[in-house]
Amino acid sequence: FPGSNCDQDMIYVLRNLMGQQVEELWHKDTSIKNVDMVVLPGGFSYGDYLRSGAIAKFSPIMKEVMAHANRGGYVLGVCNGFQILTESGLLDGALLHNDNQKFICKNVHLKSVAGSGTAMTKDLNATKAYKIPIAHGEGRFFASKEVLEKLNDNGQILFRYCDEKGNVSAESNPNGSLENIAGICNEG
C-alpha cells in the first residue's frame, strides 16, 4: 500500500532468512498470484489520514486477500497490516489511539498464550518473554466484552504484553490494550 514501510525488511526476512519464495504484491493488483500466505506490512497506508487501515481496506488487492482468508488461507498483518485486518473485518476488534495519546517506539516484552497452537506460535515457549520492538500510535486493542470472551474461549489470542520475566500486568502494557492483548488470530 502507498505509505507502507518495513515491507522491504519483511521481504528480506522471508526470502533471505527463512528461505521462502516471495511474490511482491501491490495495492492495485487484482490477484494474489496463488501465494500460500499474504503478509500485510507495517507503515502508514495511504498516510493513515482517516483512520489507520480504513482506506487500505478498499484497495483492489484486499478483495483477493479477504477471499484467500475466507478459504482458510494464511494472512499475517503486522502493525498497520493488523489495523487493515481489523478495518476489513477479517479480525474482530479495533485498534485505537494509545491510552497516553502518544506515538510509542521502544522495545517491549510479550509472551505466547498457552494453547494458541497456530503455525506461528506452536514452537514458542509460553512461559518465555520475547523482546520485540514496537512503533505505533494506534496500538491499543479494543473489543466488546462478548468479542473478548469469544477470543479467549476460542484460543484466538496469540500474544499478551508482559514484563521481562513473563508476568502480565497493567505496568507491562505499553498502550492500554484490553487484557494486554498484543496479537490475535481469526482461527486457532
Coordinates of N, CA and C in Angstrom, one line a residue:
F1 N 0.8 -1.2 0.0 CA 0.0 0.0 0.0 C 0.9 1.2 0.0
P2 N 0.5 2.3 -0.6 CA 1.2 3.5 -0.5 C 1.4 3.9 0.9
G3 N 2.6 4.2 1.4 CA 2.8 4.6 2.7 C 3.3 3.4 3.6
S4 N 3.2 2.2 3.1 CA 3.8 1.1 3.9 C 5.3 1.3 4.1
N5 N 5.8 0.8 5.2 CA 7.2 0.8 5.4 C 7.5 -0.5 6.0
C6 N 8.8 -0.8 6.1 CA 9.2 -2.1 6.6 C 8.9 -3.3 5.7
D7 N 8.3 -3.0 4.5 CA 7.9 -4.1 3.6 C 9.2 -4.7 3.1
Q8 N 10.2 -3.9 2.8 CA 11.5 -4.5 2.3 C 12.2 -5.3 3.4
D9 N 12.0 -4.9 4.7 CA 12.5 -5.7 5.8 C 11.8 -7.0 5.8
M10 N 10.5 -7.0 5.7 CA 9.7 -8.2 5.7 C 10.1 -9.2 4.6
I11 N 10.3 -8.6 3.4 CA 10.7 -9.4 2.2 C 12.1 -10.0 2.5
Y12 N 13.0 -9.2 3.0 CA 14.3 -9.7 3.3 C 14.3 -10.9 4.3
V13 N 13.5 -10.8 5.4 CA 13.4 -11.8 6.4 C 12.8 -13.1 5.8
L14 N 11.7 -12.9 5.1 CA 11.0 -14.1 4.5 C 11.9 -14.8 3.4
R15 N 12.5 -14.0 2.6 CA 13.3 -14.5 1.5 C 14.7 -15.0 1.9
N16 N 15.4 -14.2 2.6 CA 16.8 -14.4 2.9 C 17.1 -15.2 4.2
L17 N 16.3 -15.0 5.2 CA 16.5 -15.6 6.5 C 15.6 -16.9 6.6
M18 N 14.4 -16.8 6.1 CA 13.5 -18.0 6.2 C 13.5 -18.9 4.9
G19 N 14.2 -18.4 3.9 CA 14.3 -19.2 2.7 C 12.9 -19.4 1.9
Q20 N 12.0 -18.5 2.0 CA 10.7 -18.6 1.4 C 10.7 -17.9 0.0
Q21 N 10.0 -18.4 -0.9 CA 9.7 -17.7 -2.1 C 8.8 -16.6 -1.9
V22 N 9.1 -15.4 -2.4 CA 8.3 -14.2 -2.1 C 7.8 -13.6 -3.4
E23 N 6.5 -13.3 -3.4 CA 5.9 -12.7 -4.5 C 5.4 -11.3 -4.0
E24 N 6.0 -10.2 -4.5 CA 5.6 -8.9 -4.1 C 4.3 -8.5 -4.8
L25 N 3.4 -8.0 -4.0 CA 2.0 -7.6 -4.4 C 1.9 -6.1 -4.2
W26 N 1.1 -5.5 -5.0 CA 0.8 -4.0 -4.9 C -0.7 -3.8 -4.7
H27 N -1.0 -2.7 -4.0 CA -2.4 -2.5 -3.6 C -3.4 -2.5 -4.8
K28 N -2.9 -2.2 -6.0 CA -3.8 -2.2 -7.2 C -3.9 -3.5 -7.9
D29 N -3.1 -4.5 -7.5 CA -3.2 -5.8 -8.0 C -4.6 -6.4 -7.8
T30 N -5.0 -7.3 -8.7 CA -6.3 -7.9 -8.5 C -6.1 -9.5 -8.4
S31 N -4.9 -9.9 -8.2 CA -4.6 -11.3 -7.9 C -3.6 -11.4 -6.9
I32 N -3.7 -12.4 -6.0 CA -2.6 -12.7 -5.0 C -1.6 -13.7 -5.6
K33 N -1.8 -14.1 -6.8 CA -0.8 -14.9 -7.6 C -0.5 -16.2 -6.9
N34 N -1.6 -16.8 -6.4 CA -1.5 -18.2 -5.8 C -0.5 -18.3 -4.6
V35 N -0.4 -17.3 -3.9 CA 0.5 -17.4 -2.7 C -0.1 -18.2 -1.6
D36 N 0.7 -18.8 -0.7 CA 0.1 -19.6 0.4 C -0.2 -18.7 1.6
M37 N 0.6 -17.6 1.7 CA 0.4 -16.7 2.8 C 0.5 -15.3 2.3
V38 N -0.4 -14.4 2.8 CA -0.3 -13.0 2.5 C 0.2 -12.3 3.7
V39 N 1.2 -11.4 3.6 CA 1.7 -10.6 4.7 C 1.5 -9.2 4.4
L40 N 0.7 -8.5 5.3 CA 0.5 -7.1 5.2 C 1.5 -6.4 6.1
P41 N 2.4 -5.6 5.6 CA 3.4 -5.0 6.4 C 2.9 -3.8 7.2
G42 N 3.8 -3.2 8.0 CA 3.5 -2.0 8.8 C 3.6 -0.8 8.0
G43 N 3.5 0.3 8.7 CA 3.7 1.6 8.0 C 2.4 2.5 8.2
F44 N 2.2 3.3 7.2 CA 1.1 4.3 7.3 C 0.4 4.3 5.9
S45 N -0.4 3.2 5.7 CA -1.1 3.0 4.5 C -1.9 4.3 4.1
Y46 N -1.7 4.8 2.9 CA -2.4 6.0 2.5 C -2.2 7.1 3.5
G47 N -1.1 7.1 4.2 CA -0.8 8.2 5.1 C -1.6 8.1 6.4
D48 N -2.5 7.1 6.5 CA -3.4 7.0 7.7 C -4.1 8.3 8.0
Y49 N -4.6 9.0 7.0 CA -5.2 10.3 7.2 C -6.6 10.2 7.8
L50 N -7.3 9.1 7.5 CA -8.6 9.0 8.0 C -8.6 8.2 9.4
R51 N -8.3 7.0 9.3 CA -8.1 6.1 10.5 C -7.2 5.0 10.0
S52 N -6.3 4.6 10.7 CA -5.3 3.7 10.3 C -5.9 2.4 9.7
G53 N -5.6 2.2 8.4 CA -6.1 1.0 7.7 C -7.4 1.2 7.1
A54 N -8.1 2.2 7.4 CA -9.5 2.4 6.9 C -9.6 2.6 5.4
I55 N -8.6 3.2 4.8 CA -8.7 3.4 3.3 C -8.1 2.2 2.6
A56 N -7.1 1.6 3.2 CA -6.5 0.4 2.6 C -7.5 -0.7 2.3
K57 N -8.5 -0.9 3.2 CA -9.4 -2.0 3.0 C -10.2 -1.9 1.7
F58 N -10.2 -0.7 1.0 CA -10.9 -0.6 -0.2 C -9.9 -0.8 -1.4
S59 N -8.7 -1.1 -1.2 CA -7.7 -1.3 -2.3 C -8.2 -2.6 -3.1
P60 N -8.0 -2.7 -4.4 CA -8.4 -3.8 -5.1 C -7.8 -5.1 -4.6
I61 N -6.5 -5.1 -4.1 CA -5.9 -6.4 -3.6 C -6.7 -6.9 -2.4
M62 N -7.3 -6.1 -1.6 CA -8.0 -6.6 -0.4 C -9.1 -7.5 -0.7
K63 N -9.8 -7.4 -1.8 CA -10.9 -8.3 -2.2 C -10.3 -9.7 -2.3
E64 N -9.1 -9.8 -2.9 CA -8.5 -11.1 -3.0 C -7.9 -11.6 -1.7
V65 N -7.4 -10.7 -0.9 CA -6.8 -11.1 0.4 C -8.0 -11.6 1.3
M66 N -9.1 -11.0 1.2 CA -10.2 -11.4 2.0 C -10.8 -12.8 1.5
A67 N -10.8 -12.9 0.2 CA -11.3 -14.2 -0.3 C -10.3 -15.3 0.1
H68 N -9.0 -15.0 0.0 CA -7.9 -16.0 0.4 C -8.2 -16.4 1.9
A69 N -8.4 -15.4 2.8 CA -8.6 -15.7 4.2 C -9.8 -16.5 4.4
N70 N -10.9 -16.2 3.7 CA -12.2 -16.9 3.8 C -12.1 -18.3 3.3
R71 N -11.1 -18.6 2.5 CA -10.9 -20.0 2.0 C -10.0 -20.8 3.0
G72 N -9.6 -20.1 4.1 CA -8.7 -20.7 5.0 C -7.2 -20.4 4.8
G73 N -6.9 -19.5 3.9 CA -5.5 -19.2 3.6 C -4.9 -18.3 4.8
Y74 N -3.6 -18.4 4.9 CA -3.0 -17.6 5.9 C -2.8 -16.1 5.5
V75 N -3.1 -15.2 6.5 CA -2.8 -13.8 6.3 C -2.2 -13.3 7.6
L76 N -1.1 -12.6 7.5 CA -0.4 -12.0 8.7 C -0.4 -10.5 8.5
G77 N -0.9 -9.8 9.5 CA -0.9 -8.4 9.5 C 0.0 -7.9 10.6
V78 N 1.0 -7.1 10.3 CA 2.0 -6.6 11.2 C 1.8 -5.1 11.3
C79 N 1.5 -4.6 12.6 CA 1.4 -3.2 12.8 C 0.2 -2.6 12.0
N80 N 0.5 -1.7 11.0 CA -0.6 -1.2 10.2 C -1.3 -2.3 9.4
G81 N -0.6 -3.4 9.1 CA -1.3 -4.5 8.5 C -2.3 -5.2 9.4
F82 N -2.0 -5.2 10.7 CA -3.0 -5.7 11.7 C -4.2 -4.7 11.7
Q83 N -4.0 -3.4 11.6 CA -5.1 -2.5 11.6 C -5.9 -2.7 10.3
I84 N -5.3 -2.9 9.2 CA -6.0 -3.2 8.0 C -6.9 -4.4 8.1
L85 N -6.4 -5.4 8.8 CA -7.2 -6.6 9.0 C -8.4 -6.4 9.9
T86 N -8.3 -5.6 10.9 CA -9.4 -5.2 11.8 C -10.4 -4.3 11.0
E87 N -9.9 -3.4 10.3 CA -10.8 -2.5 9.5 C -11.5 -3.2 8.4
S88 N -10.9 -4.2 7.8 CA -11.6 -5.0 6.8 C -12.6 -6.1 7.3
G89 N -12.6 -6.3 8.7 CA -13.4 -7.2 9.3 C -12.9 -8.6 9.3
L90 N -11.6 -8.8 8.9 CA -11.1 -10.2 9.0 C -10.7 -10.5 10.4
L91 N -10.4 -9.6 11.2 CA -10.2 -9.8 12.6 C -11.2 -9.0 13.4
D92 N -11.7 -9.6 14.5 CA -12.6 -8.8 15.4 C -11.9 -7.8 16.2
G93 N -12.6 -6.8 16.6 CA -12.0 -5.7 17.4 C -11.5 -4.5 16.6
A94 N -10.8 -3.6 17.3 CA -10.3 -2.4 16.6 C -9.1 -2.0 17.3
L95 N -8.3 -1.2 16.6 CA -7.1 -0.6 17.2 C -7.3 0.9 17.4
L96 N -7.2 1.4 18.6 CA -7.4 2.8 19.0 C -6.1 3.5 19.3
H97 N -6.2 4.8 19.4 CA -5.0 5.5 19.8 C -4.5 5.0 21.2
N98 N -3.2 5.0 21.3 CA -2.6 4.6 22.6 C -3.2 5.4 23.7
D99 N -3.3 4.8 24.9 CA -4.0 5.5 26.0 C -3.3 6.8 26.4
N100 N -2.0 6.9 26.2 CA -1.3 8.1 26.5 C -1.4 9.1 25.4
Q101 N -2.1 8.8 24.3 CA -2.2 9.7 23.1 C -0.9 10.1 22.4
K102 N 0.1 9.2 22.6 CA 1.4 9.5 22.1 C 1.9 8.3 21.2
F103 N 2.7 8.6 20.2 CA 3.4 7.5 19.5 C 4.4 6.8 20.4
I104 N 4.4 5.5 20.3 CA 5.3 4.7 21.2 C 6.3 4.0 20.3
C105 N 7.6 4.2 20.5 CA 8.6 3.5 19.8 C 9.7 3.0 20.8
K106 N 9.6 1.7 21.1 CA 10.5 1.2 22.1 C 10.5 -0.4 22.1
N107 N 11.3 -1.0 22.8 CA 11.3 -2.4 23.0 C 10.4 -2.8 24.1
V108 N 9.6 -3.8 23.9 CA 8.7 -4.3 25.0 C 8.8 -5.9 25.0
H109 N 8.1 -6.5 25.9 CA 8.1 -7.9 26.0 C 6.7 -8.4 25.8
L110 N 6.6 -9.6 25.2 CA 5.3 -10.3 25.1 C 5.6 -11.8 25.2
K111 N 4.5 -12.5 25.5 CA 4.6 -13.9 25.5 C 3.5 -14.6 24.8
S112 N 3.8 -15.7 24.3 CA 2.8 -16.5 23.6 C 1.8 -17.0 24.6
V113 N 0.5 -17.1 24.2 CA -0.5 -17.6 25.1 C -0.6 -19.1 24.9
A114 N -0.5 -19.8 26.1 CA -0.5 -21.2 26.1 C -1.8 -21.7 25.3
G115 N -1.6 -22.7 24.5 CA -2.7 -23.4 23.8 C -3.1 -22.7 22.5
S116 N -2.3 -21.7 22.1 CA -2.7 -21.0 20.9 C -2.1 -21.6 19.7
G117 N -1.7 -22.8 19.8 CA -1.0 -23.7 18.8 C -1.2 -23.3 17.3
T118 N -1.0 -22.1 16.9 CA -1.1 -21.8 15.5 C 0.3 -22.1 14.8
A119 N 0.3 -22.0 13.5 CA 1.6 -22.2 12.8 C 2.6 -21.2 13.3
M120 N 2.2 -20.0 13.7 CA 3.2 -19.0 14.1 C 3.7 -19.2 15.6
T121 N 2.8 -19.8 16.4 CA 3.2 -19.9 17.8 C 3.4 -21.3 18.4
K122 N 3.2 -22.3 17.5 CA 3.3 -23.7 18.0 C 4.7 -24.0 18.6
D123 N 5.7 -23.4 18.2 CA 7.1 -23.8 18.7 C 7.6 -22.8 19.7
L124 N 6.7 -21.8 20.1 CA 7.2 -20.8 21.1 C 6.9 -21.4 22.6
N125 N 7.8 -21.0 23.5 CA 7.7 -21.3 24.9 C 6.7 -20.3 25.5
A126 N 5.6 -20.8 26.0 CA 4.5 -19.9 26.6 C 4.9 -19.3 27.9
T127 N 6.0 -19.7 28.5 CA 6.5 -19.1 29.7 C 7.6 -18.1 29.5
K128 N 8.1 -18.0 28.3 CA 9.2 -17.1 28.0 C 8.7 -15.7 27.5
A129 N 9.4 -14.7 28.0 CA 9.1 -13.3 27.5 C 10.0 -13.0 26.3
Y130 N 9.4 -12.7 25.2 CA 10.2 -12.3 24.0 C 10.2 -10.8 23.8
K131 N 11.4 -10.3 23.6 CA 11.6 -8.9 23.5 C 11.5 -8.5 22.0
I132 N 10.6 -7.6 21.8 CA 10.3 -7.1 20.4 C 10.2 -5.6 20.4
P133 N 10.5 -5.0 19.2 CA 10.3 -3.6 19.1 C 8.8 -3.3 18.7
I134 N 8.3 -2.1 19.2 CA 7.0 -1.7 18.8 C 7.2 -0.2 18.3
A135 N 6.4 0.2 17.4 CA 6.3 1.6 16.9 C 4.9 1.9 16.4
H136 N 4.1 2.5 17.3 CA 2.7 2.7 16.9 C 2.1 3.8 17.7
G137 N 1.1 4.5 17.0 CA 0.3 5.5 17.7 C -1.1 5.0 18.0
E138 N -1.5 3.9 17.3 CA -2.8 3.3 17.4 C -2.6 1.8 17.7
G139 N -2.1 1.4 18.8 CA -1.8 0.0 19.1 C -2.7 -0.5 20.2
R140 N -3.6 0.2 20.7 CA -4.5 -0.2 21.8 C -5.7 -1.0 21.3
F141 N -5.6 -2.4 21.5 CA -6.6 -3.3 21.0 C -7.9 -3.1 21.9
F142 N -9.0 -3.0 21.2 CA -10.3 -2.8 21.9 C -11.3 -3.7 21.2
A143 N -12.1 -4.3 22.1 CA -13.3 -5.1 21.6 C -14.3 -5.2 22.7
S144 N -15.5 -5.5 22.3 CA -16.6 -5.6 23.3 C -16.3 -6.8 24.2
K145 N -17.0 -6.8 25.3 CA -16.9 -7.9 26.3 C -17.2 -9.3 25.6
E146 N -18.2 -9.3 24.7 CA -18.6 -10.5 24.1 C -17.5 -11.0 23.1
V147 N -16.9 -10.1 22.4 CA -15.8 -10.4 21.5 C -14.6 -10.9 22.3
L148 N -14.3 -10.3 23.4 CA -13.2 -10.7 24.2 C -13.4 -12.1 24.8
E149 N -14.6 -12.4 25.2 CA -14.9 -13.7 25.7 C -14.8 -14.8 24.6
K150 N -15.2 -14.4 23.4 CA -15.1 -15.3 22.2 C -13.6 -15.6 21.9
L151 N -12.8 -14.5 21.8 CA -11.4 -14.6 21.5 C -10.7 -15.5 22.6
N152 N -11.0 -15.3 23.8 CA -10.4 -16.1 24.9 C -10.9 -17.6 24.8
D153 N -12.2 -17.8 24.7 CA -12.8 -19.1 24.6 C -12.3 -19.9 23.4
N154 N -12.1 -19.3 22.3 CA -11.6 -20.0 21.1 C -10.1 -20.0 20.9
G155 N -9.4 -19.6 21.9 CA -7.9 -19.6 21.8 C -7.3 -18.8 20.7
Q156 N -8.0 -17.6 20.4 CA -7.6 -16.8 19.3 C -6.6 -15.7 19.7
I157 N -6.3 -15.6 21.0 CA -5.3 -14.6 21.5 C -4.0 -15.3 21.4
L158 N -3.1 -14.7 20.6 CA -1.8 -15.3 20.4 C -0.7 -14.8 21.4
F159 N -0.7 -13.4 21.6 CA 0.3 -12.8 22.5 C -0.3 -11.8 23.4
R160 N 0.3 -11.7 24.6 CA 0.0 -10.7 25.6 C 1.3 -10.0 26.0
Y161 N 1.1 -8.7 26.2 CA 2.3 -7.9 26.7 C 2.6 -8.4 28.1
C162 N 3.9 -8.4 28.4 CA 4.3 -8.9 29.7 C 5.6 -8.1 30.1
D163 N 6.1 -8.4 31.3 CA 7.4 -7.8 31.7 C 8.5 -8.8 31.3
E164 N 9.7 -8.4 31.5 CA 10.9 -9.3 31.1 C 10.9 -10.7 31.7
K165 N 10.1 -10.9 32.8 CA 10.0 -12.2 33.5 C 8.8 -13.0 33.0
G166 N 8.0 -12.4 32.1 CA 6.8 -13.1 31.6 C 5.5 -12.8 32.4
N167 N 5.6 -11.9 33.3 CA 4.4 -11.5 34.1 C 3.5 -10.5 33.4
V168 N 2.3 -10.9 33.2 CA 1.3 -10.0 32.5 C 0.7 -9.1 33.6
S169 N 0.9 -7.8 33.3 CA 0.4 -6.8 34.3 C 0.0 -5.5 33.6
A170 N -0.7 -4.6 34.3 CA -1.0 -3.3 33.7 C 0.2 -2.5 33.4
E171 N 1.3 -2.7 34.2 CA 2.5 -1.9 34.1 C 3.3 -2.4 32.8
S172 N 3.1 -3.6 32.4 CA 3.8 -4.1 31.2 C 3.0 -3.8 29.9
N173 N 1.9 -3.2 30.0 CA 1.0 -2.9 28.8 C 1.4 -1.5 28.3
P174 N 2.0 -1.4 27.1 CA 2.6 -0.1 26.7 C 1.5 0.8 26.1
N175 N 0.3 0.3 25.8 CA -0.6 1.2 25.1 C -2.1 1.2 25.6
G176 N -2.3 0.4 26.6 CA -3.7 0.3 27.2 C -4.5 -0.7 26.5
S177 N -3.9 -1.6 25.8 CA -4.7 -2.7 25.1 C -5.4 -3.5 26.1
L178 N -6.7 -3.8 25.8 CA -7.5 -4.6 26.7 C -6.9 -6.0 26.9
E179 N -6.9 -6.4 28.1 CA -6.4 -7.7 28.6 C -4.9 -7.9 28.1
N180 N -4.2 -6.8 27.9 CA -2.7 -6.9 27.5 C -2.6 -7.6 26.2
I181 N -3.6 -7.6 25.3 CA -3.6 -8.3 24.1 C -2.6 -7.6 23.1
A182 N -1.7 -8.4 22.6 CA -0.7 -7.9 21.6 C -0.8 -8.6 20.2
G183 N -1.7 -9.6 20.1 CA -1.9 -10.3 18.8 C -3.0 -11.2 18.9
I184 N -3.8 -11.3 17.9 CA -4.9 -12.3 17.8 C -4.9 -12.9 16.4
C185 N -5.7 -14.0 16.3 CA -5.8 -14.7 15.1 C -7.3 -14.9 14.8
N186 N -7.7 -15.1 13.6 CA -9.1 -15.4 13.2 C -9.5 -16.8 13.6
E187 N -8.6 -17.7 13.5 CA -8.9 -19.1 13.9 C -7.6 -19.7 14.5
G188 N -7.8 -20.6 15.4 CA -6.7 -21.3 16.1 C -5.9 -22.2 15.2

